[in-house]
Amino acid sequence: MLVQVRSTVLPALLAIGFAATAQAPASLKDAYQGDFVIGAAINAAQITGEDVRGDAIIKAQFNSISPENCLKWESVHPQPDEYDFTIPDQYVAFGEKSHMFIVGHNLVWHNQVPAWVFRDDKGNLLDRDALLARMRDHIHTMVGRYKGRIQSWDVVNEALNEDGTMRQSLWEKIIGDDYIAKAFQYAHEADPQAQLTYNDYNLENEAKRSGAIALITKLKGEGVPITSVGLQGHDSLTWPTVDQMDATLSAFAKLGMKVAISELDVDVLPPATRQATADVTVSIQQNAALNPYVNGLPDSVQQQLAKRYADLFGVFLKHRDVVNRVTFWGVTDGDSWRNDWPVRGRTSYPLLFDRAGQPKPAFDAVIRAAGQPAS
Ligand code: XIL
């Protein structure tokens, strides 16, 4: 009897299991359940529902979203008395509908901010008090509107130079170094429950990381309500090393910070700048040598990318007590800003889903890495 049950039921069960695996691969969000949330930055076509294929991937795979551009100052607040919340409201509704962890990006940055922000109506630079008032107003409007709905805000983006000193942005020049403390204070006033993040790139490099550690130590000492650090994670196949990543996560954990890997992508194209950067204003002339994979990514490079993603997720998992979110900067390779930055018009392959929306070997590698933290 038993033998008979086995011989009929087991193969059937195996067949079902096999079919389930073949049709619906495990999802990223399920694979990392209990470790950290897995996010994607989404664009306007995805927010409005126009990108049907992209939306299906987002809902199946991710449990957090970031706004690629729609909450930046120039998009949402283009004129002194004009806010446009059309897309941002849909962004937040999109996340709520799927019970996602919703990120706000960003409040205070020197890029994608209109020139008028720093000037009076005669065109002269504002003084400290006037700029602080404008900054407070913007932060209160944004954070207040989505109070209790956007769970985490990137309050200040990219305030540091590569050597760890303060960037001389107009925010810093007009207000002084304490513009950062003020921005966090205003955001906290507007939503005391929200996670508040300092977000930057290249913090895996020692000099810049030391600057960030000094900055956060100072802010914490002053009682500034900062809860987390965002490591953008615009990485390459070789940078940052696993050791740099490991040391960086340990350093911020020691300060009592949570860490979000906030904008992850891994570049496989030839480097176009001497030093790794994520400076959005860099723009380099295209040439064929810089764009070698127009007709597809060779399998050997697919495998390198997969291995690289597995290594990175190994470190994130090792620090899962401090890493609370890993967000990819885009959904498919076709969506990625890396197709136009730092060189316009390249064919780039930095994400887990290809241009047809299919999972790449790197996707399988990230799924397989779940539950296997690096030692
Ligand atoms: C990028 C967007 O992906 C692009 O669409 C836009 O043209 C420029 O900004 N660091 C950040 C992000 O904090 O906001 C940037 O996003 C990428 C670098």
CSV table of C-alpha atoms and ligand atoms in Angstrom, one decimal:
chain,number,residue,atom,x,y,z
A,1,MET,CA,0.0,0.0,0.0
A,2,LEU,CA,2.6,2.4,1.1
A,3,VAL,CA,4.8,1.6,-1.8
A,4,GLN,CA,1.9,2.2,-4.1
A,5,VAL,CA,1.2,5.7,-2.6
A,6,ARG,CA,4.8,6.6,-3.0
A,7,SER,CA,5.0,5.5,-6.5
A,8,THR,CA,1.9,7.5,-7.6
A,9,VAL,CA,1.9,10.6,-5.3
A,10,LEU,CA,5.6,11.4,-5.0
A,11,PRO,CA,6.3,11.8,-8.7
A,12,ALA,CA,3.2,14.0,-8.9
A,13,LEU,CA,4.4,16.2,-6.0
A,14,LEU,CA,7.8,16.4,-7.5
A,15,ALA,CA,6.3,17.5,-10.8
A,16,ILE,CA,4.3,20.2,-9.1
A,17,GLY,CA,7.4,21.4,-7.2
A,18,PHE,CA,9.4,21.4,-10.4
A,19,ALA,CA,6.7,23.3,-12.3
A,20,ALA,CA,6.5,25.9,-9.5
A,21,THR,CA,10.3,26.4,-9.6
A,22,ALA,CA,10.4,26.7,-13.4
A,23,GLN,CA,7.5,29.2,-13.7
A,24,ALA,CA,7.9,31.3,-10.6
A,25,PRO,CA,11.4,31.6,-9.3
A,26,ALA,CA,11.7,32.5,-5.6
A,27,SER,CA,11.3,36.2,-5.0
A,28,LEU,CA,14.0,38.5,-3.7
A,29,LYS,CA,11.7,39.8,-0.9
A,30,ASP,CA,10.9,36.3,0.2
A,31,ALA,CA,14.5,35.1,0.1
A,32,TYR,CA,15.6,38.0,2.4
A,33,GLN,CA,12.5,38.0,4.6
A,34,GLY,CA,13.7,38.5,8.2
A,35,ASP,CA,17.0,39.9,7.1
A,36,PHE,CA,16.2,43.2,5.4
A,37,VAL,CA,13.7,44.6,3.0
A,38,ILE,CA,14.6,44.6,-0.7
A,39,GLY,CA,13.8,47.8,-2.6
A,40,ALA,CA,13.8,49.2,-6.1
A,41,ALA,CA,14.0,52.8,-7.3
A,42,ILE,CA,11.0,53.4,-9.5
A,43,ASN,CA,10.4,55.9,-12.3
A,44,ALA,CA,7.3,57.8,-13.4
A,45,ALA,CA,6.2,55.2,-16.0
A,46,GLN,CA,6.2,52.6,-13.2
A,47,ILE,CA,4.5,54.9,-10.7
A,48,THR,CA,1.7,55.7,-13.1
A,49,GLY,CA,1.1,52.1,-14.3
A,50,GLU,CA,2.3,52.8,-17.8
A,51,ASP,CA,5.1,50.3,-17.5
A,52,VAL,CA,3.0,47.2,-17.0
A,53,ARG,CA,5.8,44.7,-17.3
A,54,GLY,CA,8.0,46.7,-14.8
A,55,ASP,CA,5.2,47.0,-12.3
A,56,ALA,CA,4.6,43.2,-12.3
A,57,ILE,CA,8.3,42.7,-11.5
A,58,ILE,CA,8.2,45.4,-8.7
A,59,LYS,CA,5.2,43.8,-7.1
A,60,ALA,CA,6.5,40.3,-7.3
A,61,GLN,CA,10.0,40.9,-6.2
A,62,PHE,CA,10.3,44.0,-4.0
A,63,ASN,CA,8.9,45.1,-0.6
A,64,SER,CA,10.3,48.6,-0.6
A,65,ILE,CA,10.3,51.5,-3.2
A,66,SER,CA,12.4,54.6,-3.6
A,67,PRO,CA,11.5,57.5,-5.9
A,68,GLU,CA,14.1,57.7,-8.6
A,69,ASN,CA,13.4,61.4,-9.3
A,70,CYS,CA,9.9,62.5,-8.5
A,71,LEU,CA,10.5,63.7,-4.9
A,72,LYS,CA,13.6,65.7,-5.8
A,73,TRP,CA,13.2,69.5,-5.2
A,74,GLU,CA,13.3,70.4,-8.9
A,75,SER,CA,10.5,67.9,-9.7
A,76,VAL,CA,8.2,68.5,-6.8
A,77,HIS,CA,8.8,72.2,-6.0
A,78,PRO,CA,9.9,73.8,-9.3
A,79,GLN,CA,8.8,77.4,-8.4
A,80,PRO,CA,8.7,79.2,-5.0
A,81,ASP,CA,5.0,78.9,-4.7
A,82,GLU,CA,4.4,75.8,-6.8
A,83,TYR,CA,4.4,72.3,-5.6
A,84,ASP,CA,3.3,69.4,-7.9
A,85,PHE,CA,2.3,66.4,-6.0
A,86,THR,CA,0.6,64.5,-8.9
A,87,ILE,CA,3.3,61.8,-9.3
A,88,PRO,CA,4.5,61.8,-5.7
A,89,ASP,CA,1.0,61.1,-4.4
A,90,GLN,CA,0.7,58.2,-6.9
A,91,TYR,CA,4.2,57.0,-5.8
A,92,VAL,CA,3.1,56.8,-2.1
A,93,ALA,CA,-0.3,55.2,-3.0
A,94,PHE,CA,1.6,52.6,-5.1
A,95,GLY,CA,3.7,51.6,-2.1
A,96,GLU,CA,0.8,51.5,0.3
A,97,LYS,CA,-1.3,49.3,-2.0
A,98,SER,CA,1.4,46.6,-1.9
A,99,HIS,CA,2.3,47.2,1.8
A,100,MET,CA,5.8,48.3,0.9
A,101,PHE,CA,8.4,50.2,3.0
A,102,ILE,CA,8.3,53.6,1.3
A,103,VAL,CA,11.4,55.8,1.1
A,104,GLY,CA,11.6,59.5,0.5
A,105,HIS,CA,14.5,60.7,-1.6
A,106,ASN,CA,15.6,63.4,-1.0
A,107,LEU,CA,15.2,66.7,1.0
A,108,VAL,CA,18.5,68.6,0.9
A,109,TRP,CA,21.0,68.2,-2.0
A,110,HIS,CA,23.1,70.4,-4.2
A,111,ASN,CA,21.9,68.7,-7.4
A,112,GLN,CA,18.5,68.6,-9.0
A,113,VAL,CA,17.5,71.7,-7.0
A,114,PRO,CA,16.4,74.9,-8.8
A,115,ALA,CA,18.7,77.9,-8.8
A,116,TRP,CA,15.9,80.1,-7.3
A,117,VAL,CA,16.1,78.2,-4.0
A,118,PHE,CA,19.3,80.1,-3.0
A,119,ARG,CA,18.3,83.6,-4.3
A,120,ASP,CA,15.9,86.4,-3.6
A,121,ASP,CA,13.6,87.9,-6.2
A,122,LYS,CA,16.4,90.3,-7.2
A,123,GLY,CA,18.7,87.4,-7.9
A,124,ASN,CA,20.9,88.0,-4.9
A,125,LEU,CA,22.0,85.1,-2.7
A,126,LEU,CA,19.9,84.6,0.4
A,127,ASP,CA,21.2,85.1,3.9
A,128,ARG,CA,21.4,82.3,6.4
A,129,ASP,CA,18.1,83.0,8.1
A,130,ALA,CA,16.2,83.3,4.8
A,131,LEU,CA,17.6,80.0,3.4
A,132,LEU,CA,17.0,78.2,6.7
A,133,ALA,CA,13.4,79.4,6.5
A,134,ARG,CA,13.0,78.2,2.9
A,135,MET,CA,14.6,74.8,3.8
A,136,ARG,CA,12.3,74.4,6.8
A,137,ASP,CA,9.3,75.2,4.8
A,138,HIS,CA,10.2,72.7,2.1
A,139,ILE,CA,11.0,69.9,4.6
A,140,HIS,CA,7.8,70.6,6.6
A,141,THR,CA,5.7,70.6,3.5
A,142,MET,CA,7.2,67.3,2.1
A,143,VAL,CA,7.6,65.3,5.3
A,144,GLY,CA,4.3,66.7,6.7
A,145,ARG,CA,2.3,65.7,3.7
A,146,TYR,CA,3.4,62.1,3.9
A,147,LYS,CA,3.7,61.8,7.7
A,148,GLY,CA,3.3,58.2,8.8
A,149,ARG,CA,3.2,57.1,5.1
A,150,ILE,CA,6.8,57.6,4.0
A,151,GLN,CA,8.7,55.5,6.6
A,152,SER,CA,12.3,56.8,5.8
A,153,TRP,CA,13.6,60.0,4.4
A,154,ASP,CA,17.0,60.7,2.9
A,155,VAL,CA,17.3,64.1,4.7
A,156,VAL,CA,20.7,65.2,3.4
A,157,ASN,CA,22.3,63.8,0.3
A,158,GLU,CA,26.1,64.0,-0.5
A,159,ALA,CA,27.4,66.6,1.9
A,160,LEU,CA,31.0,65.3,1.9
A,161,ASN,CA,34.0,65.7,-0.4
A,162,GLU,CA,36.1,62.7,-1.3
A,163,ASP,CA,38.7,63.7,1.4
A,164,GLY,CA,36.0,63.7,4.1
A,165,THR,CA,35.7,67.5,4.4
A,166,MET,CA,32.4,69.3,4.1
A,167,ARG,CA,31.4,70.0,0.5
A,168,GLN,CA,31.2,73.7,-0.2
A,169,SER,CA,27.6,73.6,-1.6
A,170,LEU,CA,25.4,76.7,-1.5
A,171,TRP,CA,23.7,75.1,1.5
A,172,GLU,CA,27.0,75.0,3.4
A,173,LYS,CA,28.3,78.3,2.2
A,174,ILE,CA,25.1,80.3,3.0
A,175,ILE,CA,24.0,78.5,6.2
A,176,GLY,CA,27.2,77.0,7.5
A,177,ASP,CA,28.0,73.4,8.5
A,178,ASP,CA,25.0,73.2,10.8
A,179,TYR,CA,22.6,73.1,7.8
A,180,ILE,CA,22.7,69.4,8.2
A,181,ALA,CA,21.7,69.4,11.9
A,182,LYS,CA,18.9,71.9,11.0
A,183,ALA,CA,17.6,69.7,8.2
A,184,PHE,CA,17.3,66.7,10.4
A,185,GLN,CA,15.7,68.7,13.2
A,186,TYR,CA,13.0,70.0,10.8
A,187,ALA,CA,12.4,66.6,9.4
A,188,HIS,CA,12.0,65.2,12.9
A,189,GLU,CA,9.6,68.0,13.8
A,190,ALA,CA,7.4,67.1,10.8
A,191,ASP,CA,7.3,63.3,11.4
A,192,PRO,CA,8.9,62.2,14.7
A,193,GLN,CA,8.4,58.5,13.7
A,194,ALA,CA,10.2,58.6,10.4
A,195,GLN,CA,13.7,57.1,10.0
A,196,LEU,CA,16.1,59.9,9.0
A,197,THR,CA,19.1,59.1,6.8
A,198,TYR,CA,22.3,60.7,5.7
A,199,ASN,CA,22.9,59.4,2.2
A,200,ASP,CA,26.2,59.5,0.2
A,201,TYR,CA,28.5,57.6,-2.2
A,202,ASN,CA,32.1,56.4,-1.8
A,203,LEU,CA,31.8,56.1,2.0
A,204,GLU,CA,33.5,52.7,1.6
A,205,ASN,CA,36.7,54.7,0.9
A,206,GLU,CA,38.6,55.4,4.1
A,207,ALA,CA,39.0,59.2,3.9
A,208,LYS,CA,35.4,59.9,3.1
A,209,ARG,CA,34.2,57.3,5.6
A,210,SER,CA,36.3,59.0,8.3
A,211,GLY,CA,34.6,62.3,7.4
A,212,ALA,CA,31.2,60.6,7.7
A,213,ILE,CA,32.0,59.1,11.0
A,214,ALA,CA,33.2,62.5,12.4
A,215,LEU,CA,30.0,64.1,11.1
A,216,ILE,CA,27.7,61.5,12.6
A,217,THR,CA,29.5,61.5,15.9
A,218,LYS,CA,29.1,65.2,16.1
A,219,LEU,CA,25.4,65.1,15.1
A,220,LYS,CA,24.7,62.4,17.7
A,221,GLY,CA,26.6,64.3,20.3
A,222,GLU,CA,24.4,67.3,19.7
A,223,GLY,CA,21.3,65.1,20.0
A,224,VAL,CA,20.4,65.4,16.3
A,225,PRO,CA,17.7,62.8,15.4
A,226,ILE,CA,19.7,60.9,12.7
A,227,THR,CA,18.9,57.2,12.6
A,228,SER,CA,20.7,55.8,9.6
A,229,VAL,CA,23.3,56.0,6.9
A,230,GLY,CA,22.6,55.4,3.3
A,231,LEU,CA,25.5,53.8,1.3
A,232,GLN,CA,24.4,54.5,-2.3
A,233,GLY,CA,26.3,51.5,-3.7
A,234,HIS,CA,27.0,52.6,-7.3
A,235,ASP,CA,29.6,49.8,-7.5
A,236,SER,CA,31.7,48.1,-10.1
A,237,LEU,CA,33.0,44.6,-10.4
A,238,THR,CA,36.1,45.5,-8.3
A,239,TRP,CA,35.0,48.4,-6.1
A,240,PRO,CA,34.4,48.4,-3.2
A,241,THR,CA,36.2,45.3,-2.0
A,242,VAL,CA,34.4,42.9,0.3
A,243,ASP,CA,36.8,44.1,3.0
A,244,GLN,CA,36.0,47.7,2.5
A,245,MET,CA,32.3,46.9,2.6
A,246,ASP,CA,32.7,44.9,5.7
A,247,ALA,CA,34.7,47.6,7.5
A,248,THR,CA,32.2,50.3,6.5
A,249,LEU,CA,29.2,48.4,7.8
A,250,SER,CA,31.1,47.6,11.1
A,251,ALA,CA,32.1,51.3,11.5
A,252,PHE,CA,28.5,52.6,11.2
A,253,ALA,CA,27.1,49.9,13.3
A,254,LYS,CA,29.6,51.0,16.1
A,255,LEU,CA,28.0,54.5,15.9
A,256,GLY,CA,24.6,53.0,16.6
A,257,MET,CA,23.4,53.7,13.0
A,258,LYS,CA,21.3,51.5,10.8
A,259,VAL,CA,22.6,51.2,7.3
A,260,ALA,CA,20.6,51.1,4.0
A,261,ILE,CA,22.3,50.1,0.8
A,262,SER,CA,20.3,52.8,-0.9
A,263,GLU,CA,21.0,52.8,-4.6
A,264,LEU,CA,22.7,49.5,-5.5
A,265,ASP,CA,23.9,48.8,-9.1
A,266,VAL,CA,27.1,47.1,-10.3
A,267,ASP,CA,28.8,48.5,-13.4
A,268,VAL,CA,30.4,46.0,-15.8
A,269,LEU,CA,31.4,48.6,-18.4
A,270,PRO,CA,35.0,50.0,-18.8
A,271,PRO,CA,35.5,52.8,-16.2
A,272,ALA,CA,35.1,56.2,-17.7
A,273,THR,CA,36.5,58.2,-14.8
A,274,ARG,CA,39.9,57.7,-13.1
A,275,GLN,CA,38.3,57.7,-9.7
A,276,ALA,CA,35.0,56.0,-8.9
A,277,THR,CA,32.3,58.6,-8.3
A,278,ALA,CA,28.5,58.9,-8.4
A,279,ASP,CA,28.6,62.6,-9.1
A,280,VAL,CA,25.5,63.1,-11.4
A,281,THR,CA,27.0,66.1,-13.1
A,282,VAL,CA,29.9,64.1,-14.7
A,283,SER,CA,29.4,63.7,-18.4
A,284,ILE,CA,32.0,62.0,-20.6
A,285,GLN,CA,32.0,61.7,-24.4
A,286,GLN,CA,31.0,58.3,-25.7
A,287,ASN,CA,33.3,56.1,-27.8
A,288,ALA,CA,33.2,52.5,-29.0
A,289,ALA,CA,35.8,51.3,-26.5
A,290,LEU,CA,33.6,52.6,-23.6
A,291,ASN,CA,30.6,50.8,-24.9
A,292,PRO,CA,31.7,47.2,-25.7
A,293,TYR,CA,28.5,45.2,-25.1
A,294,VAL,CA,26.0,46.9,-27.4
A,295,ASN,CA,24.9,43.5,-28.8
A,296,GLY,CA,24.7,41.7,-25.5
A,297,LEU,CA,26.7,40.7,-22.4
A,298,PRO,CA,29.2,37.9,-22.9
A,299,ASP,CA,28.5,34.9,-20.6
A,300,SER,CA,31.8,35.3,-18.9
A,301,VAL,CA,30.9,38.8,-17.8
A,302,GLN,CA,27.4,37.6,-16.7
A,303,GLN,CA,29.1,35.1,-14.5
A,304,GLN,CA,31.4,37.8,-13.0
A,305,LEU,CA,28.5,40.0,-12.3
A,306,ALA,CA,26.6,37.1,-10.6
A,307,LYS,CA,29.6,36.2,-8.5
A,308,ARG,CA,30.1,39.9,-7.5
A,309,TYR,CA,26.4,40.2,-6.4
A,310,ALA,CA,26.7,37.1,-4.4
A,311,ASP,CA,29.8,38.4,-2.6
A,312,LEU,CA,28.2,41.7,-1.9
A,313,PHE,CA,25.0,40.1,-0.5
A,314,GLY,CA,27.2,37.8,1.6
A,315,VAL,CA,28.6,40.9,3.4
A,316,PHE,CA,25.2,42.5,3.7
A,317,LEU,CA,23.9,39.3,5.3
A,318,LYS,CA,26.8,39.1,7.7
A,319,HIS,CA,25.7,42.5,8.9
A,320,ARG,CA,22.0,41.9,8.8
A,321,ASP,CA,21.6,43.2,12.4
A,322,VAL,CA,22.7,46.7,11.0
A,323,VAL,CA,21.6,46.6,7.3
A,324,ASN,CA,17.8,47.3,7.3
A,325,ARG,CA,17.3,47.7,3.5
A,326,VAL,CA,19.0,46.9,0.2
A,327,THR,CA,17.6,49.0,-2.7
A,328,PHE,CA,18.5,48.5,-6.3
A,329,TRP,CA,18.6,51.8,-8.4
A,330,GLY,CA,16.2,50.6,-11.0
A,331,VAL,CA,14.3,47.5,-12.0
A,332,THR,CA,15.6,46.3,-15.3
A,333,ASP,CA,18.9,47.1,-17.1
A,334,GLY,CA,16.9,49.1,-19.6
A,335,ASP,CA,15.7,51.4,-16.9
A,336,SER,CA,19.1,52.1,-15.3
A,337,TRP,CA,20.5,55.6,-15.2
A,338,ARG,CA,23.8,53.9,-15.9
A,339,ASN,CA,22.9,53.8,-19.6
A,340,ASP,CA,23.4,57.6,-19.7
A,341,TRP,CA,25.8,58.2,-16.8
A,342,PRO,CA,28.7,59.0,-16.7
A,343,VAL,CA,28.7,58.5,-20.5
A,344,ARG,CA,25.6,59.1,-22.5
A,345,GLY,CA,24.1,56.4,-24.7
A,346,ARG,CA,25.9,53.2,-23.5
A,347,THR,CA,24.3,49.8,-23.2
A,348,SER,CA,24.7,49.0,-19.5
A,349,TYR,CA,24.0,45.8,-17.5
A,350,PRO,CA,24.0,46.8,-13.8
A,351,LEU,CA,20.8,45.2,-12.4
A,352,LEU,CA,19.3,41.8,-11.8
A,353,PHE,CA,16.7,41.9,-14.6
A,354,ASP,CA,17.6,42.2,-18.3
A,355,ARG,CA,16.1,44.4,-20.9
A,356,ALA,CA,13.3,41.9,-21.6
A,357,GLY,CA,12.4,41.8,-17.9
A,358,GLN,CA,13.9,38.3,-17.4
A,359,PRO,CA,16.0,37.4,-14.3
A,360,LYS,CA,19.7,37.3,-15.0
A,361,PRO,CA,22.3,34.8,-13.6
A,362,ALA,CA,23.0,37.6,-11.0
A,363,PHE,CA,19.4,37.3,-9.8
A,364,ASP,CA,19.8,33.5,-9.2
A,365,ALA,CA,23.1,34.3,-7.4
A,366,VAL,CA,21.4,36.8,-5.1
A,367,ILE,CA,18.6,34.3,-4.3
A,368,ARG,CA,21.2,31.5,-3.7
A,369,ALA,CA,23.2,33.8,-1.4
A,370,ALA,CA,20.2,34.2,1.0
A,371,GLY,CA,20.8,32.2,4.1
A,372,GLN,CA,24.5,31.9,3.5
A,373,PRO,CA,26.1,34.9,5.2
A,374,ALA,CA,29.9,35.4,4.6
A,375,SER,CA,31.8,34.4,7.7
B,1,XIL,C1,19.9,59.9,-10.7
B,1,XIL,C2,18.7,59.3,-11.5
B,1,XIL,O1,18.7,57.9,-11.5
B,1,XIL,C3,18.7,59.9,-12.8
B,1,XIL,O2,17.5,59.6,-13.5
B,1,XIL,C4,18.8,61.4,-12.8
B,1,XIL,O3,19.0,62.0,-14.1
B,1,XIL,C5,20.0,61.9,-12.0
B,1,XIL,O4,19.9,61.3,-10.7
B,1,XIL,N1,22.8,59.6,-6.5
B,1,XIL,C6,21.5,59.9,-6.1
B,1,XIL,C7,20.4,59.7,-7.0
B,1,XIL,O5,21.3,60.2,-4.9
B,1,XIL,O6,19.4,60.6,-6.8
B,1,XIL,C8,20.9,59.8,-8.5
B,1,XIL,O7,19.7,59.4,-9.3
B,1,XIL,C9,22.0,58.9,-8.7
B,1,XIL,C10,23.2,59.2,-7.8
